[in-house]
Coordinates of C-alpha atoms and ligand atoms in Angstrom, one line a residue:
X1179 CA 29.9 -26.9 -29.0
X1180 CA 30.1 -23.0 -28.8
X1181 CA 26.9 -22.7 -30.5
X1182 CA 25.1 -24.7 -28.0
X1183 CA 26.8 -22.8 -25.1
X1184 CA 25.9 -19.6 -26.9
X1185 CA 22.4 -20.6 -27.0
X1186 CA 22.3 -21.1 -23.3
X1187 CA 23.8 -17.8 -22.9
X1188 CA 27.2 -19.2 -21.8
X1189 CA 30.4 -18.5 -23.7
X1190 CA 34.0 -18.5 -23.0
X1191 CA 36.8 -16.1 -24.4
X1192 CA 40.4 -15.2 -23.9
X1193 CA 39.4 -12.4 -21.4
X1194 CA 37.6 -14.6 -19.0
X1195 CA 40.6 -17.0 -18.9
X1196 CA 38.6 -20.1 -19.4
X1197 CA 36.0 -19.1 -16.8
X1198 CA 32.4 -19.5 -17.8
X1199 CA 30.3 -16.2 -18.1
X1200 CA 26.7 -16.5 -18.1
X1201 CA 25.7 -13.6 -20.6
X1202 CA 22.2 -13.8 -19.6
X1203 CA 23.1 -12.3 -16.2
X1204 CA 24.5 -9.3 -18.3
X1205 CA 21.1 -8.8 -19.7
X1206 CA 19.4 -9.2 -16.5
X1207 CA 17.1 -6.1 -15.4
X1208 CA 18.0 -3.5 -12.9
X1209 CA 15.1 -2.6 -10.8
X1210 CA 14.9 0.5 -8.4
X1211 CA 12.1 0.5 -6.0
X1212 CA 11.2 4.0 -4.1
X1213 CA 10.3 3.7 -0.4
X1214 CA 11.3 2.1 2.7
X1215 CA 8.6 0.3 4.4
X1216 CA 6.8 -3.2 4.7
X1217 CA 5.2 -2.5 1.3
X1218 CA 8.5 -1.9 -0.3
X1219 CA 9.9 -4.9 1.2
X1220 CA 6.9 -7.0 -0.3
X1221 CA 7.5 -5.4 -3.6
X1222 CA 11.2 -6.0 -3.4
X1223 CA 10.4 -9.5 -2.3
X1224 CA 8.1 -10.0 -5.5
X1225 CA 10.7 -8.5 -7.9
X1226 CA 13.3 -10.6 -6.4
X1227 CA 11.3 -13.8 -7.7
X1228 CA 11.4 -12.6 -11.3
X1229 CA 13.8 -14.7 -13.3
X1230 CA 14.5 -11.7 -15.4
X1231 CA 15.7 -9.3 -12.6
X1232 CA 19.5 -9.4 -11.8
X1233 CA 19.8 -6.5 -9.4
X1234 CA 17.5 -4.6 -7.0
X1235 CA 18.1 -1.4 -5.6
X1236 CA 15.9 0.4 -3.0
X1237 CA 15.9 4.0 -2.0
X1238 CA 15.9 4.6 1.0
X1239 CA 15.0 0.9 2.0
X1240 CA 15.3 -0.3 5.4
X1241 CA 17.2 -3.1 7.6
X1242 CA 15.1 -6.0 6.4
X1243 CA 15.1 -4.7 2.7
X1244 CA 19.0 -4.5 2.6
X1245 CA 18.9 -8.5 2.8
X1246 CA 17.4 -8.5 -0.5
X1247 CA 18.1 -5.3 -2.4
X1248 CA 21.0 -2.7 -2.4
X1249 CA 19.8 0.2 -0.2
X1250 CA 20.7 3.6 -1.4
X1251 CA 20.3 6.5 1.0
X1252 CA 17.9 8.8 -1.1
X1253 CA 14.9 10.1 0.4
X1254 CA 11.8 8.9 -1.3
X1255 CA 10.7 12.5 -2.1
X1256 CA 14.1 13.7 -3.5
X1257 CA 13.1 13.5 -7.0
X1258 CA 16.1 14.9 -8.5
X1259 CA 18.5 12.7 -6.7
X1260 CA 16.5 9.7 -7.5
X1261 CA 16.3 10.6 -11.2
X1262 CA 20.2 11.2 -11.2
X1263 CA 20.7 7.7 -9.4
X1264 CA 18.6 6.0 -12.1
X1265 CA 20.2 7.6 -14.9
X1266 CA 23.8 6.9 -13.7
X1267 CA 23.0 3.2 -13.0
X1268 CA 21.1 2.5 -16.1
X1269 CA 17.9 1.3 -14.3
X1270 CA 15.6 -0.6 -16.5
X1271 CA 12.4 -0.1 -14.3
X1272 CA 11.4 2.1 -11.2
X1273 CA 8.7 1.1 -8.9
X1274 CA 7.2 3.7 -6.7
X1275 CA 5.8 2.6 -3.4
X1276 CA 4.8 5.7 -1.2
X1277 CA 2.1 8.4 -2.1
X1278 CA 4.6 11.2 -1.0
X1279 CA 6.9 10.3 -3.9
X1280 CA 4.1 10.4 -6.4
X1281 CA 2.6 13.5 -5.0
X1282 CA 6.4 14.9 -5.4
X1283 CA 6.1 14.4 -9.2
X1284 CA 8.6 11.5 -9.2
X1285 CA 6.9 9.8 -12.5
X1286 CA 6.6 12.8 -14.2
X1287 CA 10.3 13.7 -13.7
X1288 CA 11.5 10.1 -14.7
X1289 CA 9.3 10.0 -17.7
X1290 CA 10.5 13.4 -18.9
X1291 CA 14.0 11.9 -18.7
X1292 CA 13.2 9.0 -20.6
X1293 CA 13.4 6.4 -17.8
X1294 CA 10.7 3.5 -17.4
X1295 CA 8.6 4.0 -14.3
X1296 CA 5.7 2.2 -12.9
X1297 CA 3.3 4.6 -10.9
X1298 CA 0.8 7.4 -11.6
X1299 CA 1.7 11.2 -12.5
X1300 CA 1.6 13.8 -9.9
X1301 CA -1.9 14.9 -11.5
X1302 CA -3.4 11.3 -11.3
X1303 CA -2.0 11.0 -7.8
X1304 CA -4.3 13.6 -6.7
X1305 CA -7.0 10.9 -6.4
X1306 CA -5.3 10.2 -3.0
X1307 CA -3.7 13.4 -2.2
X1308 CA -7.1 15.2 -2.2
X1309 CA -10.2 13.7 -0.7
X1310 CA -12.1 16.4 -2.3
X1311 CA -10.8 15.7 -5.7
X1312 CA -11.7 12.1 -5.4
X1313 CA -15.2 12.8 -3.8
X1314 CA -16.0 15.4 -6.7
X1315 CA -14.9 12.8 -9.2
X1316 CA -17.2 10.2 -7.7
X1317 CA -20.0 12.6 -7.6
X1318 CA -19.6 13.6 -11.4
X1319 CA -19.3 9.9 -12.6
X1320 CA -21.9 8.3 -10.1
X1321 CA -19.4 6.2 -8.5
X1322 CA -21.2 4.7 -5.3
X1323 CA -19.7 6.6 -2.2
X1324 CA -20.8 8.4 1.0
X1325 CA -23.0 11.5 0.7
X1326 CA -20.4 14.3 1.5
X1327 CA -19.9 18.4 1.5
X1328 CA -16.6 20.1 1.5
X1329 CA -15.7 22.9 3.8
X1330 CA -12.8 25.6 4.1
X1331 CA -14.6 27.5 6.7
X1332 CA -14.7 26.3 10.3
X1333 CA -18.1 28.0 11.0
X1334 CA -19.7 26.7 7.9
X1335 CA -18.7 23.2 8.5
X1336 CA -19.6 23.4 12.3
X1337 CA -23.1 24.6 11.2
X1338 CA -23.4 21.6 8.7
X1339 CA -22.3 19.1 11.3
X1340 CA -24.9 20.4 13.7
X1341 CA -27.6 19.8 11.2
X1342 CA -26.6 16.2 10.7
X1343 CA -26.5 13.0 12.7
X1344 CA -23.6 11.3 14.6
X1345 CA -21.2 9.7 14.2
X1346 CA -20.1 12.0 11.4
X1347 CA -17.0 11.3 9.3
X1348 CA -14.6 14.3 9.1
X1349 CA -11.6 14.2 6.6
X1350 CA -8.9 16.2 6.3
X1351 CA -8.2 17.2 2.6
X1352 CA -4.5 16.3 2.1
X1353 CA -1.9 13.4 2.8
X1354 CA -1.9 12.6 6.5
X1355 CA -0.4 9.1 6.5
X1356 CA -3.9 7.6 7.4
X1357 CA -4.4 9.8 10.4
X1358 CA -6.5 12.4 8.7
X1359 CA -9.9 10.8 9.4
X1360 CA -11.7 11.6 12.5
X1361 CA -15.1 9.9 13.4
X1362 CA -16.6 12.2 16.4
X1363 CA -19.6 10.6 18.2
X1364 CA -20.4 13.7 19.8
X1365 CA -20.9 17.4 18.7
X1366 CA -18.1 18.5 21.3
X1367 CA -15.8 16.0 19.4
X1368 CA -16.6 17.3 16.1
X1369 CA -16.1 20.8 17.3
X1370 CA -12.6 20.2 18.5
X1371 CA -11.7 18.0 15.4
X1372 CA -13.0 20.7 13.1
X1373 CA -10.9 23.3 15.1
X1374 CA -7.8 21.3 14.7
X1375 CA -8.2 20.9 10.9
X1376 CA -9.6 24.2 10.0
X1377 CA -8.6 26.8 12.7
X1378 CA -5.4 25.5 14.0
X1379 CA -4.2 23.6 10.8
X1380 CA -2.7 20.7 12.7
X1381 CA -2.3 18.7 9.4
X1382 CA -1.3 21.9 7.4
X1383 CA -3.7 24.5 5.6
X1384 CA -6.5 22.7 4.0
X1385 CA -10.2 21.9 3.6
X1386 CA -12.3 19.4 5.4
X1387 CA -14.7 16.8 3.7
X1388 CA -17.6 16.1 6.0
X1389 CA -19.1 12.6 5.2
X1390 CA -22.1 10.6 5.8
X1391 CA -21.1 7.5 8.3
X1392 CA -21.5 4.1 6.6
X1393 CA -21.6 0.7 8.0
X1394 CA -20.3 -2.7 6.9
X1395 CA -17.1 -4.6 6.5
X1396 CA -14.3 -3.0 4.4
X1397 CA -12.2 -4.5 1.8
X1398 CA -9.3 -3.3 -0.2
X1399 CA -9.5 -3.8 -3.9
X1400 CA -6.2 -3.0 -5.6
X1401 CA -6.0 -3.1 -9.4
X1402 CA -3.2 -2.7 -12.0
X1403 CA -4.4 0.2 -14.1
X1404 CA -3.3 1.5 -17.6
X1405 CA -5.6 4.2 -18.6
X1406 CA -8.9 2.5 -19.2
X1407 CA -7.5 -1.1 -18.7
X1408 CA -8.1 -2.5 -15.4
X1409 CA -6.4 -5.6 -14.0
X1410 CA -7.9 -6.7 -10.6
X1411 CA -5.6 -8.3 -7.8
X1412 CA -7.0 -10.6 -5.3
X1413 CA -8.7 -9.0 -2.4
X1414 CA -7.6 -8.2 1.1
X1415 CA -8.7 -6.6 4.2
X1416 CA -6.9 -4.2 6.6
X1417 CA -7.6 -3.5 10.2
X1418 CA -7.4 0.3 10.7
X1419 CA -7.9 0.7 14.4
X1420 CA -5.0 0.5 16.7
X1421 CA -6.4 -1.8 19.4
X1422 CA -8.3 -5.2 19.4
X1423 CA -12.1 -5.1 19.0
X1424 CA -11.6 -2.5 16.4
X1425 CA -11.1 0.3 19.2
X1426 CA -8.8 3.1 19.4
X1427 CA -7.5 5.6 17.0
X1428 CA -7.1 5.0 13.3
X1429 CA -3.7 3.9 11.9
X1430 CA -2.1 3.2 8.7
X1431 CA -3.0 -0.4 9.2
X1432 CA -2.5 -3.0 11.9
X1433 CA -2.8 -6.4 10.0
X1434 CA -4.4 -7.8 6.9
X1435 CA -5.2 -11.0 5.1
X1436 CA -6.0 -12.2 1.7
X1437 CA -8.3 -13.3 0.2
X1438 CA -11.7 -11.9 2.0
X1439 CA -14.3 -14.8 1.9
X1440 CA -17.2 -12.5 3.0
X1441 CA -16.7 -10.6 -0.2
X1442 CA -18.7 -12.5 -2.8
X1443 CA -18.0 -12.9 -6.5
X1444 CA -21.0 -10.6 -7.1
X1445 CA -19.6 -8.2 -4.7
X1446 CA -16.2 -8.2 -6.6
X1447 CA -18.0 -8.0 -10.1
X1448 CA -19.8 -5.0 -8.9
X1449 CA -16.7 -3.2 -7.5
X1450 CA -14.9 -3.8 -10.9
X1451 CA -17.5 -3.0 -13.0
X1452 CA -19.3 0.0 -11.1
X1453 CA -16.2 1.3 -9.2
X1454 CA -12.8 0.7 -10.6
X1455 CA -13.4 0.6 -14.4
X1456 CA -15.5 3.7 -14.3
X1457 CA -13.0 5.5 -12.0
X1458 CA -10.2 4.8 -14.4
X1459 CA -12.4 5.9 -17.2
X1460 CA -13.1 9.1 -15.4
X1461 CA -9.4 9.8 -14.9
X1462 CA -8.9 9.4 -18.5
X1463 CA -12.0 11.7 -19.3
X1464 CA -10.4 14.4 -16.8
X1465 CA -7.2 14.4 -18.8
X1466 CA -5.3 12.7 -16.0
X1467 CA -5.1 9.0 -16.9
X1468 CA -4.1 6.7 -14.3
X1469 CA -1.1 4.2 -14.6
X1470 CA 0.0 2.2 -11.7
X1471 CA -2.0 0.6 -8.7
X1472 CA -5.4 2.0 -8.1
X1473 CA -6.3 0.9 -4.5
X1474 CA -10.0 1.1 -3.9
X1475 CA -10.8 1.2 0.0
X1476 CA -14.4 -0.2 -0.3
X1477 CA -17.1 -0.9 2.3
X1478 CA -19.9 -3.5 1.6
X1479 CA -22.8 -1.6 2.9
X1480 CA -26.4 -3.0 3.2
X1481 CA -26.8 -1.0 -0.2
X1482 CA -23.8 -2.5 -1.8
X1483 CA -20.2 -1.8 -2.1
X1484 CA -19.3 1.9 -1.9
X1485 CA -16.0 3.7 -2.0
X1486 CA -14.5 5.0 1.5
X1487 CA -11.1 6.2 -0.1
X1488 CA -8.9 5.8 -3.3
X1489 CA -5.2 5.6 -2.9
X1490 CA -2.7 5.8 -5.9
X1491 CA -0.4 3.2 -4.6
X1492 CA -0.1 -0.3 -3.4
X1493 CA -1.8 -0.4 0.3
X1494 CA 0.4 -1.0 3.2
X1495 CA 0.0 -3.7 4.8
X1496 CA -2.2 -5.1 2.1
X1497 CA 0.8 -5.5 -0.3
X1498 CA 2.3 -7.8 2.2
X1499 CA -0.4 -10.2 2.2
X1500 CA -1.2 -9.9 -1.4
X1501 CA 2.0 -9.9 -3.4
X1502 CA 3.2 -13.3 -1.9
X1503 CA 0.1 -14.7 -3.5
X1504 CA 1.1 -13.6 -7.0
X1505 CA 2.1 -16.4 -9.2
X1506 CA 2.8 -14.2 -12.4
X1507 CA 6.1 -12.5 -12.8
X1508 CA 5.7 -9.2 -11.4
X1509 CA 8.2 -7.6 -13.9
X1510 CA 6.0 -8.6 -16.8
X1511 CA 3.1 -6.9 -15.0
X1512 CA 4.9 -3.6 -14.1
X1513 CA 6.6 -3.5 -17.6
X1514 CA 3.0 -3.9 -19.4
X1515 CA 1.6 -0.9 -17.4
X1516 CA 4.8 1.2 -17.8
X1517 CA 5.1 0.6 -21.4
X1518 CA 1.4 0.5 -22.4
X1519 CA 1.7 -3.0 -23.7
X1520 CA -0.7 -6.1 -23.3
X1521 CA -1.1 -7.5 -19.9
X1522 CA -0.1 -11.1 -19.2
X1523 CA -2.8 -13.4 -17.6
X1524 CA -2.4 -12.7 -14.0
X1525 CA -2.6 -15.9 -11.6
X1526 CA -3.0 -16.1 -7.9
X1527 CA -1.5 -19.0 -5.8
X1528 CA -4.2 -21.1 -3.8
X1529 CA -2.3 -20.7 -0.6
X1530 CA -3.7 -17.8 1.8
X1531 CA -2.1 -15.2 4.0
X1532 CA -2.6 -13.5 7.2
X1533 CA -0.4 -10.9 8.7
X1534 CA 0.1 -9.1 12.1
X1535 CA 1.7 -5.7 12.5
X1536 CA 4.0 -5.3 15.3
X1537 CA 4.0 -1.5 16.2
X1538 CA 5.9 0.8 18.6
X1539 CA 3.9 1.3 21.8
X1540 CA 2.3 4.6 21.6
X1541 CA 1.7 4.4 17.6
X1542 CA -0.2 6.0 16.2
X1543 CA 0.8 8.8 18.4
X1544 CA 4.3 9.5 19.7
X1545 CA 6.5 6.7 20.2
X1546 CA 10.1 5.9 21.1
X1547 CA 12.7 4.1 18.6
X1548 CA 15.7 2.2 19.1
X1549 CA 14.6 -0.9 21.1
X1550 CA 16.4 -4.1 19.9
X1551 CA 14.4 -6.7 18.2
X1552 CA 15.2 -10.4 18.6
X1553 CA 14.1 -12.3 15.6
X1554 CA 13.8 -16.1 15.5
X1555 CA 16.5 -18.0 13.7
X1556 CA 14.3 -19.7 11.1
X1557 CA 10.5 -19.8 10.7
X1558 CA 8.7 -21.8 8.2
X1559 CA 5.4 -20.9 6.3
X1560 CA 6.3 -17.3 7.5
X1561 CA 7.5 -14.0 5.8
X1562 CA 8.6 -11.1 8.0
X1563 CA 8.4 -7.8 6.3
X1564 CA 10.2 -4.9 7.7
X1565 CA 8.2 -1.6 8.2
X1566 CA 10.6 0.3 10.3
X1567 CA 13.8 -1.3 11.5
X1568 CA 17.5 -0.3 11.4
X1569 CA 20.4 -2.5 11.8
X1570 CA 23.6 -1.7 13.9
X1571 CA 26.4 -4.1 14.4
X1572 CA 24.2 -7.0 13.2
X1573 CA 21.1 -6.2 15.4
X1574 CA 17.9 -5.0 14.5
X1575 CA 16.3 -2.1 16.3
X1576 CA 13.0 -0.4 16.1
X1577 CA 13.0 2.7 13.9
X1578 CA 9.3 3.8 13.1
X1579 CA 5.6 3.5 14.4
X1580 CA 4.9 0.3 12.6
X1581 CA 7.9 -2.0 12.7
X1582 CA 7.3 -5.5 11.4
X1583 CA 4.6 -7.0 9.4
X1584 CA 4.8 -11.0 10.1
X1585 CA 2.7 -12.9 7.5
X1586 CA 1.7 -16.6 7.9
X1587 CA 0.8 -18.7 5.0
X1588 CA -1.7 -21.7 5.0
X1589 CA -4.1 -23.7 3.2
X1590 CA -6.8 -21.6 5.0
X1591 CA -6.9 -18.5 7.0
X1592 CA -7.0 -20.0 10.3
X1593 CA -3.7 -22.0 9.4
X1594 CA -2.4 -18.6 8.1
X1595 CA -3.4 -17.0 11.2
X1596 CA -1.9 -19.7 13.6
X1597 CA 1.5 -19.7 11.9
X1598 CA 1.8 -15.6 11.8
X1599 CA 0.7 -15.6 15.6
X1600 CA 3.0 -18.0 16.8
X1601 CA 5.8 -16.3 14.8
X1602 CA 4.8 -12.9 16.4
X1603 CA 5.0 -14.5 19.9
X1604 CA 8.4 -15.6 19.2
X1605 CA 9.8 -12.2 18.3
X1606 CA 11.4 -10.5 21.4
X1607 CA 11.0 -6.6 22.0
X1608 CA 10.1 -4.8 24.8
X1609 CA 8.7 -1.9 23.1
X1610 CA 6.1 -3.5 20.6
X1611 CA 2.5 -4.2 20.5
X1612 CA 0.0 -5.9 18.0
X1613 CA -3.4 -6.9 17.8
X1614 CA -4.3 -10.6 18.4
X1615 CA -7.7 -10.5 16.9
X1616 CA -6.6 -10.0 13.0
X1617 CA -9.0 -11.9 11.0
X1618 CA -12.0 -11.9 13.4
X1619 CA -14.5 -11.3 11.0
X1620 CA -13.7 -14.6 9.0
X1621 CA -12.2 -17.1 11.7
Ligands
LIG2140 P1 -9.8 6.8 4.8 O1 -8.5 7.3 5.3 O2 -10.7 7.6 4.2 O3 -9.8 5.3 4.5 O4 -10.7 6.5 6.3 C1 -10.1 5.8 7.3 C2 -10.9 4.9 8.0 O5 -12.2 5.6 8.5 C3 -11.7 3.9 6.9 O6 -11.0 2.9 6.9 C4 -13.0 3.6 7.7 O7 -12.7 2.6 8.7 C5 -13.3 4.8 8.3 N1 -14.2 5.7 7.4 C6 -13.9 6.5 6.4 N2 -14.9 7.1 5.9 C7 -16.1 6.5 6.4 C8 -17.3 6.6 6.3 N3 -18.0 7.2 5.3 N4 -18.2 5.7 7.1 C9 -17.6 5.0 8.0 N5 -16.4 4.8 8.2 C10 -15.6 5.6 7.5
LIG2141 N1 -3.7 0.3 4.5 C1 -4.4 1.4 4.0 C2 -3.4 2.2 3.2 O1 -2.4 1.6 2.4 O2 -3.8 3.3 3.0

């Protein structure tokens, strides 16, 4: 009998006074997720589905995440405090969400301390932290992208822009939370933007990449990457502009869906073979092998898919529509990358997803915080990922620019859209806005 119980990881001894103790729970993995937005909520949610994981911490997390993980009040860039926490709590695996944590070198510090961590080194994270680095890499390795030129000098940049056509794309060469790209239609506007970026250093001291304006639908191609090995995720599409009809300023993303029917298998093959795999190989050749999620922001131009940007991490809000569709145990995937061991077959569910971001009025500019949010009691076929919320006396309040990502599930995108939109409309808050036209390209 004891042998059978032991086989099932169950035993009794004197110390437990006859109570049954499940020893498998003692071997369950402890995971730390770094970050506190909707992306991290979706990562925590996916990790919570792993039968191997017994405890999830999230630093700093948010009000929504606290229902699924123990939130620890450590800033995502406080590398020393994060490392100390992981060591003290014998964390088995850490997963990094935000680019700022990666750019702060959290992966390098954890590895040096012998800790297992999923994410790229600080050197590899440069593919996102510096637009110029990414563009030079693509130019060197013939990875399809828009023509460009980089400038440090305001007058030289202005001269170049004067000679080109409009609209023109101006990208600040540094992390700017999705707000460092401006697409002026006129010379006056371009002059003003260049002044902000190069003379007044509004985003910080840095260079500007001046880029050819491309056209076509965009899609987000996230891949798990371990050096030269590239494992594609299912595709998604973000909606970057703040207002309906793709109008208004660029944001971190106002909604997303997965998969993306207007991207053919051929486009996907091209993007994997001519973009993502060569980029991973280029990073190895440059001495900064990438491990983690390499995010290709691609555009299907009349001349085929081209790179708009690379990110060194899961996209937000793309993660919130992609990870719920993952059928494989994500702990195994993270482990394969972190340990450089064989990757399991990655499977996706047939069920599709569409999600609407609810943002504070004024976002991506200035906005107020602290408005109460009334969430419906129960929702079927909908997941609500918290992007910027806080909890006080059992009530949720807005605490960020993007506040909630409401994801609907369905047999097709129309069904997922309708489920999500109905849920969005049932959420009460006087200071939130959202785009009703998420998915307009495919519905
Ligand atoms: P990025 O932060 O580089 O992804 O740029 C933000 C958004 O600006 C992209 O999602 C595109 O919608 C737009 N964008 C960036 N580069 C280009 C380009 N070369 N041509 C057209 N649109 C662009
Ligand atoms: N949604 C775009 C990004 O994560 O950068």
